[in-house]
Short mmCIF file of C-alpha atoms (C1' of nucleotides) in Angstrom, two decimals:
data_model
loop_
_atom_site.label_atom_id
_atom_site.label_comp_id
_atom_site.label_asym_id
_atom_site.label_seq_id
_atom_site.Cartn_x
_atom_site.Cartn_y
_atom_site.Cartn_z
CA MET A 1 8.86 226.69 179.02
CA PRO A 2 9.85 229.15 176.40
CA GLU A 3 9.42 232.84 176.94
CA GLY A 4 12.34 235.23 176.60
CA HIS A 5 13.85 234.27 179.94
CA THR A 6 14.23 230.64 178.81
CA ILE A 7 16.07 231.65 175.66
CA HIS A 8 18.45 234.01 177.44
CA ARG A 9 19.16 231.39 180.05
CA LEU A 10 19.90 228.83 177.35
CA ALA A 11 22.23 231.28 175.62
CA LEU A 12 24.15 231.76 178.87
CA ASP A 13 24.25 228.09 179.78
CA HIS A 14 25.21 226.90 176.33
CA GLU A 15 27.91 229.50 175.89
CA LYS A 16 29.36 228.60 179.24
CA ALA A 17 29.31 224.87 178.52
CA LEU A 18 30.24 224.94 174.84
CA GLY A 19 31.75 228.31 173.99
CA GLY A 20 35.23 228.21 172.48
CA GLN A 21 34.99 224.48 171.84
CA VAL A 22 34.98 222.44 168.70
CA LEU A 23 31.60 220.72 168.73
CA LYS A 24 30.12 217.56 167.42
CA VAL A 25 26.89 218.55 165.74
CA SER A 26 24.32 216.13 164.40
CA SER A 27 20.63 215.62 163.78
CA PRO A 28 19.57 212.21 165.10
CA GLN A 29 16.08 212.82 163.77
CA GLY A 30 17.53 213.73 160.39
CA ARG A 31 15.37 216.76 159.78
CA PHE A 32 18.20 219.26 160.21
CA GLU A 33 20.43 218.19 157.38
CA GLU A 34 22.72 221.18 157.62
CA ALA A 35 23.96 219.91 160.97
CA ALA A 36 26.78 218.34 159.00
CA ARG A 37 28.04 221.78 158.01
CA LEU A 38 28.49 222.70 161.66
CA ASP A 39 30.03 219.43 162.76
CA GLY A 40 33.64 219.94 163.81
CA LEU A 41 33.41 223.74 163.90
CA ARG A 42 34.25 225.88 166.89
CA LEU A 43 31.39 227.68 168.64
CA LYS A 44 32.43 231.26 169.26
CA ARG A 45 29.46 232.53 171.24
CA THR A 46 25.70 232.59 171.62
CA GLU A 47 23.17 235.37 171.48
CA ALA A 48 19.53 235.79 172.51
CA HIS A 49 17.08 238.29 171.07
CA GLY A 50 13.58 237.95 172.43
CA LYS A 51 12.64 234.31 171.87
CA HIS A 52 15.30 233.76 169.22
CA LEU A 53 18.53 231.97 169.98
CA PHE A 54 21.66 232.25 167.86
CA TYR A 55 24.86 230.23 167.87
CA LEU A 56 27.79 231.98 166.21
CA PHE A 57 30.26 229.47 164.82
CA GLU A 58 33.61 230.06 163.20
CA LYS A 59 33.63 230.69 159.45
CA GLY A 60 30.67 233.01 159.97
CA LEU A 61 28.08 230.27 160.20
CA VAL A 62 25.05 231.17 162.30
CA LEU A 63 22.63 228.65 163.74
CA HIS A 64 19.17 229.98 164.55
CA VAL A 65 16.87 228.19 166.98
CA HIS A 66 13.32 229.08 167.95
CA LEU A 67 11.63 226.79 170.41
CA GLY A 68 8.05 227.68 169.56
CA LEU A 69 5.49 226.32 171.95
CA PHE A 70 6.81 222.78 172.31
CA GLY A 71 10.50 223.04 171.75
CA ARG A 72 12.88 222.19 174.55
CA TYR A 73 16.43 221.18 175.29
CA PHE A 74 17.52 218.15 177.21
CA SER A 75 20.86 218.61 178.89
CA SER A 76 23.22 215.78 179.72
CA LYS A 77 26.85 214.93 180.14
CA SER A 78 28.94 214.04 177.12
CA PRO A 79 28.48 211.73 175.46
CA PRO A 80 24.75 211.39 176.14
CA THR A 81 23.69 207.93 177.20
CA ARG A 82 20.28 208.08 175.61
CA VAL A 83 19.22 210.28 172.73
CA ARG A 84 15.55 210.54 171.80
CA PRO A 85 14.83 209.73 168.17
CA THR A 86 12.95 213.02 167.93
CA THR A 87 16.14 214.97 168.58
CA ARG A 88 16.42 217.57 165.83
CA LEU A 89 19.79 218.89 166.89
CA LEU A 90 22.48 217.41 169.09
CA LEU A 91 25.31 219.65 170.26
CA GLN A 92 28.13 217.76 171.92
CA GLY A 93 30.88 219.52 173.79
CA ALA A 94 33.72 218.12 175.85
CA SER A 95 31.70 217.58 178.99
CA ARG A 96 28.11 218.66 178.26
CA SER A 97 25.63 217.85 175.51
CA PHE A 98 22.36 219.49 174.56
CA ALA A 99 19.58 217.80 172.63
CA LEU A 100 16.97 219.97 170.96
CA VAL A 101 13.51 218.53 170.46
CA GLY A 102 10.42 219.97 168.81
CA PRO A 103 11.61 223.43 167.80
CA THR A 104 9.73 225.70 165.44
CA ALA A 105 13.01 226.69 163.85
CA CYS A 106 16.44 225.10 163.65
CA GLU A 107 18.33 226.41 160.65
CA LEU A 108 21.44 228.03 159.30
CA LEU A 109 20.97 231.71 158.68
CA SER A 110 22.75 233.90 156.17
CA PRO A 111 23.87 237.31 157.45
CA SER A 112 21.11 239.01 155.49
CA ARG A 113 18.37 236.71 156.74
CA ARG A 114 19.63 237.17 160.27
CA ARG A 115 19.49 240.92 159.78
CA GLU A 116 15.92 240.67 158.48
CA LEU A 117 14.86 238.60 161.42
CA LEU A 118 16.39 240.95 163.99
CA ASP A 119 14.89 243.95 162.24
CA ARG A 120 11.43 242.50 162.78
CA LEU A 121 11.92 242.37 166.54
CA GLY A 122 11.03 245.11 168.96
CA PRO A 123 13.18 245.99 171.99
CA ASP A 124 13.92 243.09 174.31
CA PRO A 125 13.53 243.93 178.03
CA LEU A 126 16.41 241.56 178.78
CA ARG A 127 18.88 243.39 176.59
CA PRO A 128 20.75 246.36 178.01
CA ASP A 129 20.46 248.17 174.69
CA ALA A 130 16.64 247.95 174.72
CA ASP A 131 15.10 251.21 173.53
CA LEU A 132 12.22 252.17 175.80
CA ALA A 133 11.59 255.33 173.81
CA ALA A 134 10.88 253.17 170.77
CA VAL A 135 8.35 251.17 172.78
CA ARG A 136 6.66 254.34 173.98
CA ALA A 137 6.43 255.61 170.42
CA ALA A 138 4.99 252.32 169.17
CA LEU A 139 2.37 252.24 171.92
CA ALA A 140 1.39 255.88 171.50
CA ARG A 141 0.57 255.17 167.89
CA ARG A 142 -1.89 252.32 168.41
CA LYS A 143 -5.37 251.83 169.73
CA THR A 144 -4.86 248.06 169.91
CA PRO A 145 -5.44 246.60 173.39
CA ILE A 146 -2.24 246.44 175.41
CA GLY A 147 -2.88 242.76 176.15
CA GLN A 148 -2.70 241.97 172.46
CA ILE A 149 0.34 244.17 171.83
CA LEU A 150 2.38 242.48 174.56
CA LEU A 151 2.48 239.31 172.47
CA ASP A 152 3.50 241.21 169.35
CA GLN A 153 7.21 240.48 169.08
CA SER A 154 7.74 243.41 166.73
CA VAL A 155 6.77 245.79 169.52
CA ILE A 156 8.38 244.09 172.52
CA ALA A 157 10.44 240.94 172.05
CA GLY A 158 10.45 238.09 174.53
CA VAL A 159 7.16 238.45 176.36
CA GLY A 160 4.84 235.44 176.24
CA ASN A 161 1.46 234.50 177.60
CA VAL A 162 2.53 234.11 181.22
CA TYR A 163 4.52 237.31 181.52
CA ARG A 164 1.86 239.37 179.77
CA ALA A 165 -0.77 238.31 182.29
CA GLU A 166 1.52 238.72 185.27
CA ALA A 167 3.01 242.06 184.25
CA LEU A 168 -0.40 243.57 183.54
CA LEU A 169 -1.62 242.38 186.94
CA VAL A 170 1.33 243.84 188.80
CA ALA A 171 1.13 247.08 186.84
CA GLY A 172 -2.61 247.20 187.55
CA ILE A 173 -3.49 247.67 183.89
CA HIS A 174 -6.65 246.35 182.27
CA PRO A 175 -5.63 244.14 179.34
CA GLU A 176 -8.15 245.70 176.99
CA ARG A 177 -6.90 249.23 177.56
CA PRO A 178 -5.97 250.76 174.21
CA CYS A 179 -2.21 251.33 174.06
CA LYS A 180 -2.42 254.99 173.21
CA GLU A 181 -4.49 255.67 176.31
CA LEU A 182 -1.80 254.42 178.65
CA THR A 183 -0.15 257.17 180.66
CA ASP A 184 3.61 257.65 180.60
CA GLN A 185 3.68 256.43 184.17
CA GLN A 186 1.79 253.25 183.28
CA VAL A 187 4.18 252.48 180.43
CA THR A 188 7.13 253.15 182.71
CA THR A 189 5.75 250.81 185.35
CA LEU A 190 4.83 248.11 182.85
CA TRP A 191 8.28 248.15 181.25
CA ALA A 192 10.07 248.13 184.60
CA THR A 193 7.90 245.20 185.67
CA LEU A 194 8.75 243.24 182.54
CA VAL A 195 12.45 243.94 182.93
CA ARG A 196 12.41 242.76 186.51
CA MET A 197 10.25 239.68 185.89
CA LEU A 198 12.27 238.51 182.90
CA HIS A 199 15.56 238.99 184.72
CA ASP A 200 14.21 237.02 187.66
CA GLY A 201 13.15 234.34 185.21
CA VAL A 202 16.68 234.05 183.79
CA ARG A 203 18.12 233.87 187.29
CA ASP A 204 15.58 231.34 188.59
CA GLY A 205 15.34 229.29 185.41
CA ARG A 206 11.56 229.47 185.75
CA ILE A 207 8.76 231.97 186.06
CA ILE A 208 8.17 233.20 189.59
CA THR A 209 6.41 236.55 189.59
CA VAL A 210 5.14 236.54 193.16
CA ALA A 211 7.36 238.60 195.46
CA PRO A 212 9.71 236.47 197.61
CA GLU A 213 8.13 237.69 200.85
CA GLU A 214 4.74 236.47 199.64
CA LEU A 215 5.99 232.96 198.98
CA PRO A 216 5.32 230.32 201.64
CA GLY A 217 8.72 228.68 201.26
CA PRO A 218 11.95 228.60 199.25
CA PRO A 219 11.44 229.21 195.52
CA SER A 220 12.66 225.74 194.62
CA LYS A 221 9.70 224.15 196.36
CA ILE A 222 7.00 226.47 195.07
CA ARG A 223 4.39 224.92 192.82
CA ARG A 224 3.58 226.56 189.50
CA LYS A 225 0.27 228.08 190.46
CA GLU A 226 1.63 229.45 193.71
CA ALA A 227 4.41 231.22 191.84
CA VAL A 228 2.11 233.51 189.86
CA TYR A 229 -0.67 236.00 190.61
CA VAL A 230 -3.22 235.19 187.89
CA TYR A 231 -1.86 233.02 185.09
CA GLY A 232 -3.69 229.70 184.99
CA ARG A 233 -5.42 230.43 188.28
CA ARG A 234 -9.05 230.62 189.28
CA THR A 235 -8.51 233.19 192.00
CA CYS A 236 -6.22 236.16 192.15
CA ARG A 237 -3.30 235.56 194.45
CA ARG A 238 -3.30 239.22 195.39
CA CYS A 239 -6.96 239.93 196.25
CA GLU A 240 -8.44 236.40 196.29
CA GLY A 241 -11.13 237.56 193.86
CA PRO A 242 -12.11 235.60 190.73
CA VAL A 243 -9.74 235.55 187.75
CA SER A 244 -11.30 236.30 184.36
CA GLN A 245 -10.33 234.36 181.26
CA LEU A 246 -10.36 236.55 178.19
CA THR A 247 -9.12 235.65 174.74
CA SER A 248 -6.56 237.90 173.16
CA ALA A 249 -4.27 237.21 170.23
CA ASN A 250 -5.76 233.70 170.06
CA ARG A 251 -4.51 232.86 173.53
CA THR A 252 -6.14 232.71 176.90
CA LEU A 253 -5.46 235.88 178.83
CA TYR A 254 -5.89 235.68 182.60
CA ALA A 255 -6.74 238.88 184.43
CA CYS A 256 -8.11 240.09 187.73
CA LEU A 257 -10.48 242.86 186.79
CA ALA A 258 -10.60 244.02 190.40
CA CYS A 259 -6.86 244.59 190.57
CA GLN A 260 -6.50 245.71 186.95
CA THR A 261 -8.53 248.87 186.62
CA GLY A 262 -5.91 251.12 185.09
"C1'" DT B 12 -3.94 203.47 174.96
"C1'" DA B 13 -6.23 207.77 174.29
"C1'" DT B 14 -6.91 212.41 175.07
"C1'" DG B 15 -6.01 217.04 176.28
"C1'" DT B 16 -2.95 220.74 177.07
"C1'" DA B 17 1.01 223.95 176.65
"C1'" DT B 18 5.07 229.73 178.36
"C1'" DG B 19 4.72 230.27 169.88
"C1'" DG B 20 4.65 231.53 165.18
"C1'" DT B 21 3.61 231.39 160.17
"C1'" DA B 22 1.17 231.13 155.97
"C1'" DA B 23 -2.98 230.76 153.62
"C1'" DG B 24 -7.77 232.43 152.91
"C1'" DT C 16 -9.44 234.76 161.09
"C1'" DT C 17 -8.26 230.05 160.47
"C1'" DA C 18 -5.40 226.05 159.74
"C1'" DC C 19 -1.43 224.06 160.71
"C1'" DC C 20 3.26 222.85 162.41
"C1'" DC C 21 6.44 221.22 166.24
"C1'" DT C 22 6.53 217.19 170.95
"C1'" DA C 23 6.36 215.76 175.89
"C1'" DC C 24 3.81 214.90 179.63
"C1'" DA C 25 -0.20 214.54 182.81
"C1'" DT C 26 -4.39 212.55 183.37
"C1'" DA C 27 -8.31 209.71 182.10
"C1'" DA C 28 -9.95 205.31 180.64
#
DNA sequence: TATGTATGGTAAG
DNA sequence: TTACCCTACATAA
């Protein structure tokens, strides 16, 4: 589930359902002991930066959540009827509850640690303040393959394995192209593609990169592999040619080398 | 019941 | 570069 779009969507949903309320906060699993410090405090707002989710409580307390590869939230009405024993964090509002399971991070963050964390993140295509010039500068400096750089959260924050494959396909860029060799136009296209895809992901609550007119039916009924051009596929949804599986940044990178010549 | 897989990241070597 | 952490779910047996 979790690339940047998931986190931003959670921030929106949770703020809408819980913002301004005094929450019940607990850790049924017991591994987040500091839950007790949040219990009974008012949630002011939420924030998403790349794949990092922040809950800003009164008294300046900040909860940081990172889903990692496995983490997910289960949403229910309040109070929840059934809570999994693996639930690290349970946020209970007046009418909605959210149970967090399997996160990489669930912790209270001091202002300085929060600052450190944010300083390590590159521009996030989902944030209006994202600095494209900074991305250009970072890319111009490196000979690292663009496919590898797209997963580097200190260069661009929020892109994961699905969006990297899909954005490179749509932009027509070969994943092994050294960053510094990309033209201004290619970087412009790639960034615009990421911005659009991630925004669509927030809106849809899932990853659908294939253009609406190319979909056989309504988005809600589209199966995973029909919703993307190359990720996890054997054939390219654009040209029907074979999809190559490369390895980059320790992850499988799907690419259509016929479509991605740039 | 067992196994494999996953949209991520960190710390150690 | 490797090892390791986090958990649910689909599929095989």
